[in-house]
Every structure is written in structure tokens, then in C-alpha cells.
Rosetta silent file (secondary structure, phi, psi, omega in degrees, C-alpha in Angstrom):
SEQUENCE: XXXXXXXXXXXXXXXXXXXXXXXXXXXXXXXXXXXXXXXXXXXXXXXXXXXXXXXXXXXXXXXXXXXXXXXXXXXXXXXXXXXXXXXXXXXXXXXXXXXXXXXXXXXXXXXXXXXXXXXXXXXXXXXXXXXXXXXXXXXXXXXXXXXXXXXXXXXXXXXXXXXXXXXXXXXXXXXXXXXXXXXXXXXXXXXXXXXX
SCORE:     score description
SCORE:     0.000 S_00000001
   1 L     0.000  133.167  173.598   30.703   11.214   18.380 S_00000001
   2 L  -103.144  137.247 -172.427   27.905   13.080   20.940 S_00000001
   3 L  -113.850  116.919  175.190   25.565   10.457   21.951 S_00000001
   4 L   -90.735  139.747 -176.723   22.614   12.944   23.866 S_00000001
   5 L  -121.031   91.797  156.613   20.495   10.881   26.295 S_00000001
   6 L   -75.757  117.960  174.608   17.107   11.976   26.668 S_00000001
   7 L   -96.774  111.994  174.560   15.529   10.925   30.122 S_00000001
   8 L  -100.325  132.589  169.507   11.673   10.521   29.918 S_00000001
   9 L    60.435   41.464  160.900    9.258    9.557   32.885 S_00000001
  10 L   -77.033  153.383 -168.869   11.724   10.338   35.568 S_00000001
  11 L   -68.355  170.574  161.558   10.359   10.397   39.174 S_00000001
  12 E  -135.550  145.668 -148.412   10.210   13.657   40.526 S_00000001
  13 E  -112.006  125.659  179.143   11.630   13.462   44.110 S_00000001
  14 E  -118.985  121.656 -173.359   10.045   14.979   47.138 S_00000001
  15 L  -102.622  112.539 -134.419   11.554   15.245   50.606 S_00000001
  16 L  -124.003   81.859 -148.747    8.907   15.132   53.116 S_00000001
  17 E   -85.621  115.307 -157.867   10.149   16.337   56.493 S_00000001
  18 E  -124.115  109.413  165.902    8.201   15.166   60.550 S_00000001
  19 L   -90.760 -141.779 -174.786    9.215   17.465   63.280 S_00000001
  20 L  -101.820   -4.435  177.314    8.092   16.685   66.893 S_00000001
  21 L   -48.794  112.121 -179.346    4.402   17.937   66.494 S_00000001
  22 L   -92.233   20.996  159.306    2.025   15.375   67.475 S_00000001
  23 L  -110.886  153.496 -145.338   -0.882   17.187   65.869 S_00000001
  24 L    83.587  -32.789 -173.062   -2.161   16.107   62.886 S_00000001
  25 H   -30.120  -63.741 -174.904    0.461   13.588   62.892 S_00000001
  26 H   -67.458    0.927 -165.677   -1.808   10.311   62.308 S_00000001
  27 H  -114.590  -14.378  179.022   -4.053   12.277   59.600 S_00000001
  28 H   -94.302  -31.831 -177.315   -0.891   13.571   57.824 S_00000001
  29 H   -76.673  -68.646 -164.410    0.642    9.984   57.670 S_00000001
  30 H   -53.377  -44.288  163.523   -2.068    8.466   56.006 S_00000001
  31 H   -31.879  -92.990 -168.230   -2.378   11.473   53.425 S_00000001
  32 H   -11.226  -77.470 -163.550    1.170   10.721   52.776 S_00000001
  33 H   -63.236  -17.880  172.315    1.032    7.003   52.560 S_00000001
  34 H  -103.224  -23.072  155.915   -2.134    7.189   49.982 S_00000001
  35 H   -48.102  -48.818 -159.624   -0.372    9.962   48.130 S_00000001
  36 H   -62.533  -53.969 -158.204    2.691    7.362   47.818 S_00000001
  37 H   -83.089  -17.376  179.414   -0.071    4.902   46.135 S_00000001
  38 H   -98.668  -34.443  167.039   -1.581    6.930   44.161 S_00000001
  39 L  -119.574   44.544  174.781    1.587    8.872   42.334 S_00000001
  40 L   -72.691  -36.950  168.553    3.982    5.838   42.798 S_00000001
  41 L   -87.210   18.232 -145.269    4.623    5.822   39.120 S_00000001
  42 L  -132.495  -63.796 -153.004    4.703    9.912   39.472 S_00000001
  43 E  -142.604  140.206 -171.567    6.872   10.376   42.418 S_00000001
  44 E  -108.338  140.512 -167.516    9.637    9.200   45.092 S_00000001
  45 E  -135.204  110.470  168.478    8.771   10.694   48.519 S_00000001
  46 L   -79.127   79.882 -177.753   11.759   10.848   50.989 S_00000001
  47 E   -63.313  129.650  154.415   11.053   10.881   54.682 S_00000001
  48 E  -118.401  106.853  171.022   13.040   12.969   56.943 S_00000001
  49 E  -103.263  144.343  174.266   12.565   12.891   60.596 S_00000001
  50 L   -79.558  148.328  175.049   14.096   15.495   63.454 S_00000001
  51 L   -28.869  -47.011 -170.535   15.235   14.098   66.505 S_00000001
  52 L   -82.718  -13.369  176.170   12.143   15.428   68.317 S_00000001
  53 L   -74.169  -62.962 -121.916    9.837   13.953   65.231 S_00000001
  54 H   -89.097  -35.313  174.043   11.692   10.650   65.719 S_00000001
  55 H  -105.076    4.875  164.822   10.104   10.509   69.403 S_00000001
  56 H   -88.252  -62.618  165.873    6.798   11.385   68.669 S_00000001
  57 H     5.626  -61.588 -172.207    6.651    9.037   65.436 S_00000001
  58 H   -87.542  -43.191  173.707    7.121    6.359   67.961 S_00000001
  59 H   -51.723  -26.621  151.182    5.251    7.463   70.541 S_00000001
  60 L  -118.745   63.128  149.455    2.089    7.537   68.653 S_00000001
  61 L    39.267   37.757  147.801    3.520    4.113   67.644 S_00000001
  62 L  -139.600   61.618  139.799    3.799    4.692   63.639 S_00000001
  63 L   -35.274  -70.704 -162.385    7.647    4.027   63.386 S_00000001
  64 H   -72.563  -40.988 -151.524    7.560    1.089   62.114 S_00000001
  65 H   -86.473   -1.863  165.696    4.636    1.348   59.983 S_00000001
  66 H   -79.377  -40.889 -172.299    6.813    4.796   58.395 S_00000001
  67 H   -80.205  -61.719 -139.189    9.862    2.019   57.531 S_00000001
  68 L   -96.063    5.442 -176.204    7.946   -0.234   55.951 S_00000001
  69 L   -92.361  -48.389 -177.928    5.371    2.265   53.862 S_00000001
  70 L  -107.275  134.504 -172.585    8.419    4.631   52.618 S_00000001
  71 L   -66.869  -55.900 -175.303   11.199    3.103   51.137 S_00000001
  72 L   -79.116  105.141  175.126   13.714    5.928   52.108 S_00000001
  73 E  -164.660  129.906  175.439   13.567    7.428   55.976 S_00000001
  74 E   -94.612 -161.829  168.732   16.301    9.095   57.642 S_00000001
  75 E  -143.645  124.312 -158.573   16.154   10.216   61.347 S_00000001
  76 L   -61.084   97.538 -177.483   18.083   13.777   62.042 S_00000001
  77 L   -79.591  -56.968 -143.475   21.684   13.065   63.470 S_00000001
  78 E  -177.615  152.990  178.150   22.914   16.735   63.338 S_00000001
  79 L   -29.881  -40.936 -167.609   21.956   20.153   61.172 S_00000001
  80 L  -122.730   23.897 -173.527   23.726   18.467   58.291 S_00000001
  81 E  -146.487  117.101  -18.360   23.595   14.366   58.720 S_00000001
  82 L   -69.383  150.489 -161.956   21.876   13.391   56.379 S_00000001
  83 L   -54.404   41.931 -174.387   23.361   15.838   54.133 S_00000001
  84 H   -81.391    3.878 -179.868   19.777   17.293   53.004 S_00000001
  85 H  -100.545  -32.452  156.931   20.187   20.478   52.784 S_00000001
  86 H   -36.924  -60.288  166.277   23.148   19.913   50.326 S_00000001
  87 H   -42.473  -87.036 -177.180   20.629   17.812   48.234 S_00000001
  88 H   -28.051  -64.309  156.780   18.074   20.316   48.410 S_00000001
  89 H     1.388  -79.160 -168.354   20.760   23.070   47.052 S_00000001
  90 L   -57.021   -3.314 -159.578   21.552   20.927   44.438 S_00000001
  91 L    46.623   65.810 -175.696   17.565   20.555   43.399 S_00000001
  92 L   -99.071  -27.983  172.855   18.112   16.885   43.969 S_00000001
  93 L  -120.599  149.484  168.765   14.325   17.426   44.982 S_00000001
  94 L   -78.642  -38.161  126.238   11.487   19.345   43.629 S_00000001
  95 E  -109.312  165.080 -174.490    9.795   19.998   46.487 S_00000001
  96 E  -119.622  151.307  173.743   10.335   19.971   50.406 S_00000001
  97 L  -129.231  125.560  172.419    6.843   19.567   52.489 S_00000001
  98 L  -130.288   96.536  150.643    7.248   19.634   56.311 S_00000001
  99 L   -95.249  145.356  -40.172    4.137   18.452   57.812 S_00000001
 100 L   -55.948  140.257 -175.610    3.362   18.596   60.684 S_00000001
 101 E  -109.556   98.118  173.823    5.339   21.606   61.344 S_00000001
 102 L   -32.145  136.775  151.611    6.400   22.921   65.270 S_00000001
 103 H   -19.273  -85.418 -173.638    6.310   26.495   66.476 S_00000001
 104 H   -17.796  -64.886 -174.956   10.096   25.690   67.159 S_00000001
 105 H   -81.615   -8.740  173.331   10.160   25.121   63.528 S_00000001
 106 H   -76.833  -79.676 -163.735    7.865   27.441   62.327 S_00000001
 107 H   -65.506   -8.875  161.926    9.962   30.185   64.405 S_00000001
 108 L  -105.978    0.068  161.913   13.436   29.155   63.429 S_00000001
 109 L   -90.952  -27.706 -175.013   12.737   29.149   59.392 S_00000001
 110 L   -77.765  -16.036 -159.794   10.998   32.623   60.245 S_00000001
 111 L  -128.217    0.067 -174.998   14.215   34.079   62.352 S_00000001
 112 L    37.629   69.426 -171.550   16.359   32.192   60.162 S_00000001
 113 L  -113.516   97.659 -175.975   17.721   29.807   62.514 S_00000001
 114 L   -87.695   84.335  160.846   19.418   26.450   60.775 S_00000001
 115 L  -131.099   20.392  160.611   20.400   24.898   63.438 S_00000001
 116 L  -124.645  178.601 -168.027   18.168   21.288   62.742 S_00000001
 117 H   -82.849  -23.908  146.717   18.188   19.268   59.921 S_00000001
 118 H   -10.844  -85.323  147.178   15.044   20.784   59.148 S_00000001
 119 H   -12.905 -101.878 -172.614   15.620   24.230   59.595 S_00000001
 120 H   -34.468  -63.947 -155.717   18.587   24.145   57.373 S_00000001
 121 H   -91.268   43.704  165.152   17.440   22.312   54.704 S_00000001
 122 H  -105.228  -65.181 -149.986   13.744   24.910   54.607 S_00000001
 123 H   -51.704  -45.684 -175.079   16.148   27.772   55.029 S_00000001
 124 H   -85.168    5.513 -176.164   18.540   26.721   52.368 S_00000001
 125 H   -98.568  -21.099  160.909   15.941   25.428   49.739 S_00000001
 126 H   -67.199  -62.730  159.863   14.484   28.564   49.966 S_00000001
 127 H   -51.496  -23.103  170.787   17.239   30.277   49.042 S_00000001
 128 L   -80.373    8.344 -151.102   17.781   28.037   46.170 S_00000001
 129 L    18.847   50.517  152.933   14.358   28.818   45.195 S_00000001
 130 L   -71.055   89.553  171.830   13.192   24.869   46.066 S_00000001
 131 L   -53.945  149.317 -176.827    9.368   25.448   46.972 S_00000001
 132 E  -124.506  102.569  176.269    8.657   25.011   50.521 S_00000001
 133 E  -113.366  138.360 -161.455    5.377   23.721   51.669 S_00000001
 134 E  -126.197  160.819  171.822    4.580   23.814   55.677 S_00000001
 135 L  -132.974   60.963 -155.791    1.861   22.646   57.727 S_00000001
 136 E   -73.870  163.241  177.997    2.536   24.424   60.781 S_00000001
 137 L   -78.918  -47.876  167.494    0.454   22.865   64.195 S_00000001
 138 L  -113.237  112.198 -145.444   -0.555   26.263   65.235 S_00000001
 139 L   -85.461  -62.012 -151.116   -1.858   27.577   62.823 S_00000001
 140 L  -101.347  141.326  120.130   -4.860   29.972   63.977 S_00000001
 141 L   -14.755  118.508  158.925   -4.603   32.126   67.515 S_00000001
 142 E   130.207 -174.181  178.655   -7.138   30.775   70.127 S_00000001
 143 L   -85.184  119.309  174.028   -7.656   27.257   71.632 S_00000001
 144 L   -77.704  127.883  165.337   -7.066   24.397   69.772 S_00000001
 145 L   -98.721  154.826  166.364   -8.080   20.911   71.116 S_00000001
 146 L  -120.556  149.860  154.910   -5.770   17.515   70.009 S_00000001
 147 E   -86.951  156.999  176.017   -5.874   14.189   70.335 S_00000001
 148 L   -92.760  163.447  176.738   -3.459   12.115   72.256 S_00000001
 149 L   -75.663   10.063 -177.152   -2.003    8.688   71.064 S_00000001
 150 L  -127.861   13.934  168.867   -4.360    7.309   74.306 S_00000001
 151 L    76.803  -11.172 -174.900   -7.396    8.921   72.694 S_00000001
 152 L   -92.005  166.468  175.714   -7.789   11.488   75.617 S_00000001
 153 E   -95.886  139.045  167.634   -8.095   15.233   74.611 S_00000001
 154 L   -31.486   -7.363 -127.251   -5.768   18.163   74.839 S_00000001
 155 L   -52.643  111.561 -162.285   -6.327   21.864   75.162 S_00000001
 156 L   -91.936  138.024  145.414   -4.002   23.779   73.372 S_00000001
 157 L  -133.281  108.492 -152.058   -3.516   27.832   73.369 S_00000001
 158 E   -92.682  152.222 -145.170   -2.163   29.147   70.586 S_00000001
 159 L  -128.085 -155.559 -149.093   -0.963   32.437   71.077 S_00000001
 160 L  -104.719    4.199 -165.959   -0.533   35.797   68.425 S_00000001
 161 H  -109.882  -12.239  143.472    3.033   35.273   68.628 S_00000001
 162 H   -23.580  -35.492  173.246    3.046   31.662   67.112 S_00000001
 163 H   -75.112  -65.932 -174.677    0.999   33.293   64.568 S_00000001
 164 H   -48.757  -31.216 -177.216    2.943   35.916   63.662 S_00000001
 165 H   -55.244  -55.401 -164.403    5.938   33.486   62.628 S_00000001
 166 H   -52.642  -66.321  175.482    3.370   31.584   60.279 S_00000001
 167 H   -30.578  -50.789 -161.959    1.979   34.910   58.895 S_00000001
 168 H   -71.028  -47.047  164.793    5.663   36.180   58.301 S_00000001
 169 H   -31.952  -64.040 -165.380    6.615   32.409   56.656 S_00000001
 170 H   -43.463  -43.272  158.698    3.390   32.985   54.584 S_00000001
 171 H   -76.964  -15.737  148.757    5.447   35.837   53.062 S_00000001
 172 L   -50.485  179.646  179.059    8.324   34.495   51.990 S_00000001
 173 L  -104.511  167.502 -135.682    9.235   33.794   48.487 S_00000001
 174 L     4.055   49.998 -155.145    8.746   30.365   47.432 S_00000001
 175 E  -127.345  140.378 -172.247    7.164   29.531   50.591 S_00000001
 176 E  -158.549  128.147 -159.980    3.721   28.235   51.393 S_00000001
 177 E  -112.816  138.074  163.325    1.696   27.560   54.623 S_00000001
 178 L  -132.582  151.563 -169.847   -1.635   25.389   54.575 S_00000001
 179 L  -111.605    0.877 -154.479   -3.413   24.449   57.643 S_00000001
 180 L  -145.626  130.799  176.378   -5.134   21.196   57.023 S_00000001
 181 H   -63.541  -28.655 -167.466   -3.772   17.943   55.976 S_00000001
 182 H   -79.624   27.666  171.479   -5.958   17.333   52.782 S_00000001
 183 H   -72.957  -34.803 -166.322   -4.082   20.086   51.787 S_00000001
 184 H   -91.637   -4.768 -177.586   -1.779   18.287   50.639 S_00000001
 185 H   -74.427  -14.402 -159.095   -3.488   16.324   48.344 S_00000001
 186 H   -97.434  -49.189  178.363   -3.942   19.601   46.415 S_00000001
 187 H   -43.451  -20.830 -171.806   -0.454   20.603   46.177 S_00000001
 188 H   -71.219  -44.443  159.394    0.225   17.187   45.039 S_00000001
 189 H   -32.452  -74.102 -165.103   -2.306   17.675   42.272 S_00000001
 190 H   -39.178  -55.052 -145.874   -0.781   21.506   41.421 S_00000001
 191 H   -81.851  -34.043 -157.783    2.813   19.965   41.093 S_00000001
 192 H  -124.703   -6.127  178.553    2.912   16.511   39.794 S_00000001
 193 L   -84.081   36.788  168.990   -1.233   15.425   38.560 S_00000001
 194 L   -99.065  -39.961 -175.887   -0.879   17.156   35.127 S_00000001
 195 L   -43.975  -46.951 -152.743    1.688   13.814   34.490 S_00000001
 196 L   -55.175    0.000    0.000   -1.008   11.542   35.492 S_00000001
């Protein structure tokens, strides 16, 4: 006898990726963390941070408050530990969002360089046609100012060639660049508020 098991009101699982960019950071977490409350019966959201994410995180001192908001959060041992770009392959997620997203990481998904856990799992999720939504930190050509985790400000100069990598991302297939955090509220909308 075939017994078929229809699964209804399954989560749909998003792996949400923190390089080392400290801009945007604290305005990107809180998106996140009110996204999580607001599609909690909608969606499981999987933090992954890269080594160099993993010391800004703490440095503007929301580690801890990343463990205890999100259930799930790795930290980047190596290209492939944790296995995410295997997952990703496999569509184990529906989408991957890496906000905020370095140059460094902007320019090694553009030159197609896996060699973080990042990287890899952009590069190979593309190919697997897994949309890939980015936030890169420099976004625009010209001077940016940031804040610091000590409140004083930055100056930033972001330069055409910084650009071009975003522009060229901007052209992949399934691929998508936004420059602003409340951005993300609208993809979340696109992909998963027709459930709500």
C-alpha cells in the first residue's frame, strides 16, 4: 500500500549570511530580528557568520544578543564547515541574503572566488539557481560616512572599482543587490508575505 504524505505550512528556510562589514551592521540586525517576529510562523532564518563577521559582530557587541534572538548561528570554520554550501545545493534553503556584504565579498562572488564560507555557498547557490540577495557596504562611488560602535564618525571612499563588482553582481542570474537595509523587508514581503 502507497501511503502519500502531504506536508502543509512548512517553514521556508532562509540562510542569512554577516561578513566583516561594520556598516549597516546594527540597522541590518534589527531588520532581521523584527523580520524573525513578524514571519516566525512563515519562516526559519539561519545565521551564518565569516570569520571576519564573527569579529565585528562582537566588536559592535551584538554576539550575544545574535545567540539568543536566532535559534540557529554558525561562525565560519573553513570554505566548507558548516557544510552550507552543500545545503544550499541541495535547496535545503529558499533563499540566501548576505547583509551586510564586504568589497572582499562583493569581489570574490564577482571573480568567482569560493574560498569563504560565504563565497562558496553565494557562488554555488547561484549556480543551483538558489536566489541570492546582497547588501553590499559600498554600494555607490564617492564618500560615504559610518558610524563606529563608539558613536564617532568615519569617512569612507568608495572607489569605481568597488562599484564595478556590485554593478557586475547586479547582472548575474538569480542575483540581486539592494543598498539599504529596509530593503529587506521588501524582499521578505516578495518571497514569503503572500502566506501571511
Amino acid at each position: 500500500m502507497n501511503i502519500t504524505i502531504y506536508m502543509t505550512g512548512a517553514k521556508k528556510r532562509i540562510a542569512w549570511g554577516i561578513t566583516g562589514a561594520g556598516e549597516k551592521l546594527p540597522e541590518t540586525y534589527a531588520i532581521m530580528r523584527d523580520i524573525k517576529k513578524r514571519y516566525h510562523d512563515e519562516v526559519e532564518i539561519r545565521v551564518f557568520i565569516s570569520k571576519s563577521g564573527d569579529q565585528v559582530v562582537k566588536y559592535y557587541g551584538i554576539y550575544r544578543d545574535l545567540e539568543t534572538s536566532f535559534d540557529n548561528v554558525w561562525v565560519e570554520i573553513n570554505a566548507n564547515s558548516p557544510f552550507l554550501a552543500g545545503q544550499i545545493q541541495l535547496g535545503k534553503f529558499d533563499f540566501m541574503l548576505i547583509a551586510p556584504a564586504t568589497s572582499n565579498t562583493v569581489a570574490k562572488i564577482s571573480l568567482r572566488i569560493a574560498d569563504t564560507l560565504l563565497t562558496n555557498a553565494a557562488i554555488m547557490g547561484q549556480k543551483a539557481g538558489v536566489p541570492l540577495y546582497l547588501m553590499p557596504s559600498d554600494f555607490k562611488e564617492g564618500t560615504v560616512v559610518t558610524q563606529l560602535p563608539n558613536g564617532k564618525d568615519l569617512e569612507l571612499n568608495i572607489t569605481k572599482e568597488d562599484v564595478e563588482h556590485v554593478e557586475k553582481l547586479a547582472n548575474m542570474k538569480n542575483t540581486n543587490v539592494f543598498e539599504h537595509p529596509e530593503h529587506i523587508y521588501d524582499i521578505f514581503e516578495k518571497l514569503v508575505g503572500s502566506e501571511k
